[in-house]
Structures are given as structure tokens and as C-alpha cells.
């Protein structure tokens, strides 16, 4: 990645990792399990999490100062997604990456 | 669009219209004109505007309550993009749709 | 939209309309109905349809000649999505817009 | 990433890496350098490359069999982008990742 500070590079990586994990888990694991995994609020939260992670990475990659605001929103959605995945259970990979991404985005938003 | 209130439908349309106009103007008009049109701050703002419009539309379409936050950010970036396009000049279509999209997003964010 | 031929403008509109309808129907209607609506193959096809429509519109908006290939793929996925929505039933809006988008993309791919 | 075969995981990583490098280089390096770096054909190719990489990763992550077609298109655009970056010069990171991503996508498309 061109001319991007190490801390921002790390946040881009966390965002793309969280995007990948939430999207593949929702479309792989959750659709197969059904029940609470496909209840509207939970599934929508996972898709919102994937999308805001994708967008925050994009904002950092294009170099707009508005990444601070998308990163703040990303931190909030990731934290909410982590809690909801913990509540549903059997989604440890999602819980983990959402927490790490939220931490990383919180720093970039400051 | 499934089960979406008329005011939100209107906002989705404005967002997709603003995304289309900003992206096609940046990649068509701005790249051809060069000079102030491809100065980093202006061009990046146009691409950020296109991307946040795309994301806000997506958030409304998937039905997440977090659309309020992306719409608030979208209103802010669109307003900034309208001003900057006005400063550069010869970008009336962008100025127009950015202002209308900002108004529409401001209502959805409230 | 800047300097885009009328037939291509029409195709961009169809793609964004099909993206909006498929995404909001999957996340609104299908998640609420469950059963065959959330079976993996069907739901994944709807999300693939939404995504390729979004990408084909993007390719036309940035003005890359590669839009011919994404439009060809878009036509194929939309046609498949129309058939699958017809099989499931109660998804007339999706069937309709998928067919119209497939027709429009087929012309742009030629 | 949930239940994804190692070779596909590797391809997703290459796609997201190529997306990140092409986008940040276009918006960072190319906009700053100007001249041949912002000539319409070259800049558009870099943005098309970033977008098809993003889409191919998305298709593999949602688990649609249509990833074969987006990966085939991705391989083609990446190869073209690598050649064009080599022609312009001073874009070794882009050339490298575009070649690696093209190889990886070619395997997934087979």
C-alpha cells in the first residue's frame, strides 16, 4: 500500500479481515445453521458490520480525512456485532476479529 | 424496493444518483480536464463522496438502524463536495445533486 | 451522469434498480419469510445478483471497456436469479427487474 | 474466514491485497505524479482493477459458484494493469501484486 503510516496500514488490514470473516460467516455458517443465526436483527448486523469495514478500509486507502468518521462508526458497529455474536454463541472467530477491529478503528478515529 | 418507507426510498435514490454523478464526473470530466480537477484534495473528495453515497444507500437497503450515522456522514461529505465543486467551477450537475443528497440524508439522520 | 450514451445510462439505471430490489428483498422479505427463502443456494444467488449489478454499474460509470465482460456476467446471473425467484414464488418484483436488467446488460455486452 | 478451502483463501487474500495496492497507489502516487499517471486510460484501468479485485473477493466470500467468472475477468484485468504499470514505470509494487493476483485468479477460474 502506497505511503500509508504503519498504524493506518494495520487498521486497513483489521477492517478487511473483519469484513472477510463477518461476510463469510454470515453467508456460510449462519445461513446453514438457521434459527437465531438468521433472525433479521442479527443477520443484518453482521452484513452492516461487513459493509462498514469495507468502507472504512476504502476511505483509508483513498486517503480522505473523513476516514475518522467512518472508523468511529466502524468501531461502534464492530463492538455491537461482537456482543451479538457472543450472545448467539459458536461464533468465536467473529467475536475476536470484531473486537480487534473495533480497537484499531477507535485509535484511527481519535 | 421491498417494504421501504417513501422518504427512505427517496433518499436511496438521491444517494445512488449522487454516487453515479460524482463517480462518472470524476472519472470522465475531471481526468480529462486535469489541472485543479485532478488536484489530490478535490479528486479524493469526489471519490469519498461517491463511496459514502454508495454505502448509505446500502445501509438503507439492508435495513440497519445504523443508516442514521452513515446518512449523517453522507450529508456532511456531500455538502463539502458541493462547495468544492462550486469553487472549481464548471461542475453544476455535481453541485446540484450533492446539495439535494445532503438535504435528503440530513432528514434520514435526524 | 457525465458524457454517457443514452443506452448505457439506461443500463446503469437498470443495474442500480436491480441491485436495490434484490438486496432489499433478500434482507427484508427473505429473512422474514425463512424456509426456502433462506436456503443457502437461493439467498446466495440473490446476494451475488445484487453485487454483480453494483459492479457492472460501477464499471460503466468509470468508463472502462471491461464493462462488456461484467455486463455479460451480470446478464447471466440476473437471468438465473429471475428463474430461481420464480421457482420460490411471491417475488414478482425481483423476477421483473432481473429480467429487464438481463436484457439491458446483454445489449451492453454485445 | 468460515469453511473456505486454503487455495481459495489464498486467492481472497491476493485479491484484497491487489485491491488495496492499486487503489492506494492510484489515489496516492498517481494523483501526485500527474502526467502519464493520470492519463484517462491508465488511471481508469487501475480503478477497474481495484474494483474487480474487490468484487472477486466478495464472490468467493459469499460462496457463489459464479466466482469462477469474476476470477477469470479479474485475472485478465490484473494482467493488463501489470503491463500498463510496467510501461509507465516506477510502479513496481503494483506490477508485482497484479501478476500474483492474476496467477491466483487464473487457478480459481479453471
GROMACS .gro file of N, CA and C in nm, chain A residues 1-4 12-13 16-17 19-21 23-25 27-29 32 47 51 54-55 57-59 61-63, chain D residues 1-4 12 16-17 19-21 23-25 27-30 32 47 51 54-55 57-59 61-63:
model
  168
    1UNK      N    1   0.084  -0.121   0.000
    1UNK     CA    2   0.000   0.000   0.000
    1UNK      C    3   0.087   0.125   0.000
    2UNK      N    4   0.049   0.220  -0.080
    2UNK     CA    5   0.134   0.336  -0.105
    2UNK      C    6   0.131   0.438   0.009
    3UNK      N    7   0.249   0.472   0.063
    3UNK     CA    8   0.265   0.587   0.154
    3UNK      C    9   0.161   0.594   0.265
    4UNK      N   10   0.136   0.485   0.331
    4UNK     CA   11   0.038   0.485   0.439
    4UNK      C   12   0.110   0.452   0.569
   12UNK      N   13  -0.633  -0.088   0.828
   12UNK     CA   14  -0.688  -0.135   0.700
   12UNK      C   15  -0.693  -0.289   0.698
   13UNK      N   16  -0.583  -0.350   0.744
   13UNK     CA   17  -0.579  -0.497   0.749
   13UNK      C   18  -0.686  -0.555   0.841
   16UNK      N   19  -1.028  -0.521   0.665
   16UNK     CA   20  -1.050  -0.617   0.557
   16UNK      C   21  -1.064  -0.759   0.612
   17UNK      N   22  -0.996  -0.786   0.723
   17UNK     CA   23  -1.006  -0.917   0.787
   17UNK      C   24  -1.145  -0.933   0.850
   19UNK      N   25  -1.420  -0.764   0.766
   19UNK     CA   26  -1.512  -0.774   0.652
   19UNK      C   27  -1.520  -0.918   0.602
   20UNK      N   28  -1.403  -0.979   0.580
   20UNK     CA   29  -1.397  -1.115   0.525
   20UNK      C   30  -1.461  -1.216   0.619
   21UNK      N   31  -1.430  -1.204   0.747
   21UNK     CA   32  -1.481  -1.301   0.845
   21UNK      C   33  -1.631  -1.286   0.864
   23UNK      N   34  -1.858  -1.149   0.662
   23UNK     CA   35  -1.933  -1.183   0.542
   23UNK      C   36  -1.936  -1.334   0.517
   24UNK      N   37  -1.820  -1.400   0.529
   24UNK     CA   38  -1.815  -1.544   0.501
   24UNK      C   39  -1.886  -1.624   0.610
   25UNK      N   40  -1.884  -1.573   0.732
   25UNK     CA   41  -1.954  -1.642   0.840
   25UNK      C   42  -2.105  -1.629   0.825
   27UNK      N   43  -2.275  -1.574   0.546
   27UNK     CA   44  -2.322  -1.643   0.426
   27UNK      C   45  -2.291  -1.793   0.430
   28UNK      N   46  -2.191  -1.833   0.509
   28UNK     CA   47  -2.159  -1.976   0.523
   28UNK      C   48  -2.228  -2.034   0.646
   29UNK      N   49  -2.173  -2.004   0.761
   29UNK     CA   50  -2.221  -2.059   0.889
   29UNK      C   51  -2.368  -2.023   0.919
   32UNK      N   52  -2.646  -2.169   0.704
   32UNK     CA   53  -2.657  -2.314   0.722
   32UNK      C   54  -2.722  -2.351   0.855
   47UNK      N   55  -2.414  -0.814   0.834
   47UNK     CA   56  -2.394  -0.758   0.700
   47UNK      C   57  -2.356  -0.609   0.708
   51UNK      N   58  -2.005  -0.441   0.571
   51UNK     CA   59  -2.007  -0.327   0.479
   51UNK      C   60  -1.931  -0.205   0.534
   54UNK      N   61  -1.563  -0.264   0.506
   54UNK     CA   62  -1.520  -0.247   0.367
   54UNK      C   63  -1.506  -0.099   0.334
   55UNK      N   64  -1.601  -0.020   0.379
   55UNK     CA   65  -1.599   0.124   0.350
   55UNK      C   66  -1.488   0.196   0.425
   57UNK      N   67  -1.203   0.073   0.527
   57UNK     CA   68  -1.078   0.039   0.459
   57UNK      C   69  -1.064   0.124   0.333
   58UNK      N   70  -1.171   0.136   0.257
   58UNK     CA   71  -1.170   0.215   0.133
   58UNK      C   72  -1.133   0.361   0.161
   59UNK      N   73  -1.192   0.418   0.265
   59UNK     CA   74  -1.165   0.559   0.299
   59UNK      C   75  -1.018   0.579   0.337
   61UNK      N   76  -0.772   0.388   0.234
   61UNK     CA   77  -0.691   0.362   0.114
   61UNK      C   78  -0.692   0.480   0.017
   62UNK      N   79  -0.804   0.551   0.006
   62UNK     CA   80  -0.806   0.667  -0.085
   62UNK      C   81  -0.746   0.791  -0.018
   63UNK      N   82  -0.727   0.787   0.114
   63UNK     CA   83  -0.657   0.896   0.181
   63UNK      C   84  -0.745   1.016   0.214
  331UNK      N   85  -1.182  -1.676   0.815
  331UNK     CA   86  -1.288  -1.695   0.715
  331UNK      C   87  -1.351  -1.833   0.729
  332UNK      N   88  -1.481  -1.838   0.721
  332UNK     CA   89  -1.553  -1.960   0.752
  332UNK      C   90  -1.549  -2.063   0.640
  333UNK      N   91  -1.501  -2.185   0.673
  333UNK     CA   92  -1.515  -2.301   0.582
  333UNK      C   93  -1.475  -2.273   0.438
  334UNK      N   94  -1.361  -2.212   0.419
  334UNK     CA   95  -1.316  -2.183   0.282
  334UNK      C   96  -1.185  -2.259   0.259
  342UNK      N   97  -0.846  -1.503  -0.213
  342UNK     CA   98  -0.914  -1.388  -0.150
  342UNK      C   99  -0.810  -1.288  -0.097
  346UNK      N  100  -0.766  -0.898  -0.217
  346UNK     CA  101  -0.779  -0.783  -0.126
  346UNK      C  102  -0.648  -0.705  -0.119
  347UNK      N  103  -0.537  -0.774  -0.136
  347UNK     CA  104  -0.406  -0.709  -0.137
  347UNK      C  105  -0.391  -0.626  -0.266
  349UNK      N  106  -0.640  -0.513  -0.457
  349UNK     CA  107  -0.735  -0.401  -0.442
  349UNK      C  108  -0.673  -0.288  -0.362
  350UNK      N  109  -0.613  -0.321  -0.248
  350UNK     CA  110  -0.555  -0.219  -0.159
  350UNK      C  111  -0.440  -0.145  -0.227
  351UNK      N  112  -0.353  -0.221  -0.293
  351UNK     CA  113  -0.235  -0.161  -0.355
  351UNK      C  114  -0.274  -0.073  -0.475
  353UNK      N  115  -0.566   0.069  -0.545
  353UNK     CA  116  -0.645   0.186  -0.506
  353UNK      C  117  -0.558   0.291  -0.437
  354UNK      N  118  -0.474   0.248  -0.342
  354UNK     CA  119  -0.393   0.346  -0.269
  354UNK      C  120  -0.285   0.406  -0.359
  355UNK      N  121  -0.236   0.329  -0.455
  355UNK     CA  122  -0.134   0.382  -0.546
  355UNK      C  123  -0.197   0.482  -0.643
  357UNK      N  124  -0.469   0.664  -0.596
  357UNK     CA  125  -0.515   0.784  -0.526
  357UNK      C  126  -0.401   0.856  -0.454
  358UNK      N  127  -0.292   0.784  -0.424
  358UNK     CA  128  -0.176   0.847  -0.359
  358UNK      C  129  -0.074   0.886  -0.464
  359UNK      N  130   0.000   0.788  -0.512
  359UNK     CA  131   0.110   0.810  -0.606
  359UNK      C  132   0.066   0.877  -0.737
  360UNK      N  133  -0.031   0.818  -0.808
  360UNK     CA  134  -0.065   0.866  -0.943
  360UNK      C  135  -0.120   1.009  -0.942
  362UNK      N  136  -0.057   1.238  -0.733
  362UNK     CA  137   0.052   1.331  -0.700
  362UNK      C  138   0.149   1.350  -0.816
  377UNK      N  139  -0.836   0.178  -1.152
  377UNK     CA  140  -0.959   0.176  -1.071
  377UNK      C  141  -1.045   0.054  -1.106
  381UNK      N  142  -1.155  -0.244  -0.842
  381UNK     CA  143  -1.296  -0.282  -0.825
  381UNK      C  144  -1.322  -0.430  -0.854
  384UNK      N  145  -1.198  -0.636  -0.566
  384UNK     CA  146  -1.292  -0.626  -0.454
  384UNK      C  147  -1.411  -0.717  -0.477
  385UNK      N  148  -1.462  -0.718  -0.598
  385UNK     CA  149  -1.580  -0.799  -0.631
  385UNK      C  150  -1.548  -0.948  -0.631
  387UNK      N  151  -1.315  -1.103  -0.461
  387UNK     CA  152  -1.303  -1.143  -0.320
  387UNK      C  153  -1.443  -1.161  -0.260
  388UNK      N  154  -1.532  -1.067  -0.287
  388UNK     CA  155  -1.669  -1.072  -0.235
  388UNK      C  156  -1.740  -1.200  -0.281
  389UNK      N  157  -1.727  -1.233  -0.408
  389UNK     CA  158  -1.793  -1.353  -0.462
  389UNK      C  159  -1.740  -1.480  -0.395
  391UNK      N  160  -1.611  -1.492  -0.095
  391UNK     CA  161  -1.652  -1.487   0.046
  391UNK      C  162  -1.798  -1.525   0.066
  392UNK      N  163  -1.884  -1.491  -0.030
  392UNK     CA  164  -2.026  -1.529  -0.013
  392UNK      C  165  -2.050  -1.672  -0.061
  393UNK      N  166  -1.953  -1.731  -0.132
  393UNK     CA  167  -1.965  -1.872  -0.168
  393UNK      C  168  -2.049  -1.899  -0.291
   0.00000   0.00000   0.00000
